[in-house]
């Protein structure tokens, strides 16, 4: 088994419960970690024997572009889509962070992190 991580995928998205958030948007950061068998790709040095992180990034960017009220919801969509499109992935951990959230304080970010194993 092995792990592939994409750290600090940056997007500008429109998530949030406030009407203003749906109009002005915010900066987000996503960390994605997947677990998969890397044995074959370690030996073959072939892209088709591994999980292409370009596709992982594409899934994150496309799902982040779809508005959600809750970070939990968008994170779960990314997990579902990763499992659907990449059957070799056995586990996904994702952290979705809203940078400078409008919560009435000096807070750098708020993060929701989910981990799921393939059933």
C-alpha atoms as a printed R data frame, in Angstrom:
    type eleno elety resid chain resno       x      y       z
1   ATOM     1    CA   UNK     A     1   0.000  0.000   0.000
2   ATOM     2    CA   UNK     A     2   1.000  3.587  -0.488
3   ATOM     3    CA   UNK     A     3  -0.252  7.133  -0.093
4   ATOM     4    CA   UNK     A     4  -0.603  9.992  -2.564
5   ATOM     5    CA   UNK     A     5  -1.127 13.488  -1.136
6   ATOM     6    CA   UNK     A     6  -2.154 16.728  -2.790
7   ATOM     7    CA   UNK     A     7  -1.516 19.620  -0.415
8   ATOM     8    CA   UNK     A     8  -2.956 23.102  -0.486
9   ATOM     9    CA   UNK     A     9  -5.071 22.928  -3.649
10  ATOM    10    CA   UNK     A    10  -6.231 26.533  -3.831
11  ATOM    11    CA   UNK     A    11  -9.626 27.554  -5.187
12  ATOM    12    CA   UNK     A    12 -11.917 30.549  -5.124
13  ATOM    13    CA   UNK     A    13 -15.399 29.207  -4.399
14  ATOM    14    CA   UNK     A    14 -18.824 30.282  -3.196
15  ATOM    15    CA   UNK     A    15 -19.599 27.970  -0.265
16  ATOM    16    CA   UNK     A    16 -21.353 29.098   2.881
17  ATOM    17    CA   UNK     A    17 -24.707 29.544   4.592
18  ATOM    18    CA   UNK     A    18 -24.715 33.332   4.278
19  ATOM    19    CA   UNK     A    19 -26.252 34.902   1.166
20  ATOM    20    CA   UNK     A    20 -23.220 37.196   0.927
21  ATOM    21    CA   UNK     A    21 -20.897 34.186   0.669
22  ATOM    22    CA   UNK     A    22 -22.776 32.972  -2.397
23  ATOM    23    CA   UNK     A    23 -22.192 36.327  -4.064
24  ATOM    24    CA   UNK     A    24 -18.682 37.420  -3.075
25  ATOM    25    CA   UNK     A    25 -16.963 34.039  -2.645
26  ATOM    26    CA   UNK     A    26 -13.912 33.132  -0.595
27  ATOM    27    CA   UNK     A    27 -10.504 31.565  -0.866
28  ATOM    28    CA   UNK     A    28 -10.255 27.879   0.001
29  ATOM    29    CA   UNK     A    29  -7.511 25.332   0.471
30  ATOM    30    CA   UNK     A    30  -7.974 21.579   0.081
31  ATOM    31    CA   UNK     A    31  -5.675 18.788   1.233
32  ATOM    32    CA   UNK     A    32  -6.372 15.358  -0.236
33  ATOM    33    CA   UNK     A    33  -4.756 12.078   0.774
34  ATOM    34    CA   UNK     A    34  -5.578  8.755  -0.844
35  ATOM    35    CA   UNK     A    35  -4.444  5.245  -0.029
36  ATOM    36    CA   UNK     A    36  -3.840  2.794  -2.857
37  ATOM    37    CA   UNK     A    37  -1.601 -0.081  -3.879
38  ATOM    38    CA   UNK     A    38   1.513  1.421  -5.480
39  ATOM    39    CA   UNK     A    39   3.426 -1.860  -5.851
40  ATOM    40    CA   UNK     A    40   3.002 -2.160  -9.614
41  ATOM    41    CA   UNK     A    41   3.741  1.478 -10.421
42  ATOM    42    CA   UNK     A    42   6.881  1.404  -8.249
43  ATOM    43    CA   UNK     A    43   8.238 -1.316 -10.520
44  ATOM    44    CA   UNK     A    44   6.776 -0.356 -13.906
45  ATOM    45    CA   UNK     A    45   7.306  3.433 -13.841
46  ATOM    46    CA   UNK     A    46   4.062  3.734 -15.864
47  ATOM    47    CA   UNK     A    47   1.314  6.286 -15.211
48  ATOM    48    CA   UNK     A    48  -1.457  3.815 -16.055
49  ATOM    49    CA   UNK     A    49  -0.317  1.649 -13.105
50  ATOM    50    CA   UNK     A    50  -0.992  4.333 -10.489
51  ATOM    51    CA   UNK     A    51  -3.540  6.957  -9.479
52  ATOM    52    CA   UNK     A    52  -3.011 10.029 -11.640
53  ATOM    53    CA   UNK     A    53  -2.828 13.048  -9.340
54  ATOM    54    CA   UNK     A    54  -3.866 15.263 -12.260
55  ATOM    55    CA   UNK     A    55  -7.260 13.518 -12.120
56  ATOM    56    CA   UNK     A    56  -7.388 13.902  -8.335
57  ATOM    57    CA   UNK     A    57  -6.785 17.646  -8.692
58  ATOM    58    CA   UNK     A    58  -9.454 17.868 -11.402
59  ATOM    59    CA   UNK     A    59 -12.030 16.178  -9.156
60  ATOM    60    CA   UNK     A    60 -11.292 18.604  -6.318
61  ATOM    61    CA   UNK     A    61 -11.398 21.720  -8.518
62  ATOM    62    CA   UNK     A    62 -14.623 20.684 -10.266
63  ATOM    63    CA   UNK     A    63 -16.419 19.776  -7.024
64  ATOM    64    CA   UNK     A    64 -15.237 22.959  -5.299
65  ATOM    65    CA   UNK     A    65 -16.852 24.927  -8.159
66  ATOM    66    CA   UNK     A    66 -20.291 23.534  -7.195
67  ATOM    67    CA   UNK     A    67 -21.775 25.644  -4.418
68  ATOM    68    CA   UNK     A    68 -22.537 24.027  -1.061
69  ATOM    69    CA   UNK     A    69 -23.741 25.600   2.143
70  ATOM    70    CA   UNK     A    70 -21.501 23.338   4.238
71  ATOM    71    CA   UNK     A    71 -17.863 22.349   3.842
72  ATOM    72    CA   UNK     A    72 -18.869 18.862   4.977
73  ATOM    73    CA   UNK     A    73 -21.084 18.522   1.922
74  ATOM    74    CA   UNK     A    74 -18.443 19.486  -0.624
75  ATOM    75    CA   UNK     A    75 -15.857 17.260   1.117
76  ATOM    76    CA   UNK     A    76 -18.215 14.284   0.961
77  ATOM    77    CA   UNK     A    77 -18.886 14.885  -2.741
78  ATOM    78    CA   UNK     A    78 -15.141 14.806  -3.414
79  ATOM    79    CA   UNK     A    79 -14.830 11.507  -1.535
80  ATOM    80    CA   UNK     A    80 -17.781  9.937  -3.390
81  ATOM    81    CA   UNK     A    81 -16.454 11.023  -6.760
82  ATOM    82    CA   UNK     A    82 -12.919  9.814  -5.983
83  ATOM    83    CA   UNK     A    83 -14.227  6.353  -5.104
84  ATOM    84    CA   UNK     A    84 -16.499  6.334  -8.175
85  ATOM    85    CA   UNK     A    85 -13.826  7.325 -10.704
86  ATOM    86    CA   UNK     A    86 -10.825  5.568  -9.152
87  ATOM    87    CA   UNK     A    87 -11.691  2.011  -8.089
88  ATOM    88    CA   UNK     A    88  -8.108  1.343  -6.966
89  ATOM    89    CA   UNK     A    89  -8.395  3.934  -4.161
90  ATOM    90    CA   UNK     A    90  -9.072  2.220  -0.824
91  ATOM    91    CA   UNK     A    91  -9.159  5.221   1.533
92  ATOM    92    CA   UNK     A    92  -9.621  8.990   1.233
93  ATOM    93    CA   UNK     A    93  -8.844 11.716   3.741
94  ATOM    94    CA   UNK     A    94  -9.809 15.249   2.801
95  ATOM    95    CA   UNK     A    95  -9.523 18.596   4.530
96  ATOM    96    CA   UNK     A    96 -11.452 21.544   3.121
97  ATOM    97    CA   UNK     A    97 -10.451 24.905   4.597
98  ATOM    98    CA   UNK     A    98 -12.181 28.258   4.243
99  ATOM    99    CA   UNK     A    99  -9.518 30.938   4.559
100 ATOM   100    CA   UNK     A   100 -10.364 34.066   6.559
101 ATOM   101    CA   UNK     A   101 -13.914 32.889   7.383
102 ATOM   102    CA   UNK     A   102 -16.541 35.542   8.203
103 ATOM   103    CA   UNK     A   103 -17.083 34.464  11.823
104 ATOM   104    CA   UNK     A   104 -16.528 37.724  13.663
105 ATOM   105    CA   UNK     A   105 -12.974 37.095  14.803
106 ATOM   106    CA   UNK     A   106  -9.386 36.957  13.677
107 ATOM   107    CA   UNK     A   107  -9.349 33.357  12.401
108 ATOM   108    CA   UNK     A   108  -6.928 32.234   9.703
109 ATOM   109    CA   UNK     A   109  -9.098 29.343   8.522
110 ATOM   110    CA   UNK     A   110 -11.751 26.832   9.454
111 ATOM   111    CA   UNK     A   111 -11.297 23.242   8.273
112 ATOM   112    CA   UNK     A   112 -13.542 20.231   7.935
113 ATOM   113    CA   UNK     A   113 -11.700 16.919   7.655
114 ATOM   114    CA   UNK     A   114 -13.311 13.627   6.642
115 ATOM   115    CA   UNK     A   115 -11.815 10.141   6.270
116 ATOM   116    CA   UNK     A   116 -13.551  7.225   4.588
117 ATOM   117    CA   UNK     A   117 -12.571  3.700   3.663
118 ATOM   118    CA   UNK     A   118 -14.033  2.096   0.562
119 ATOM   119    CA   UNK     A   119 -16.874 -0.207   1.584
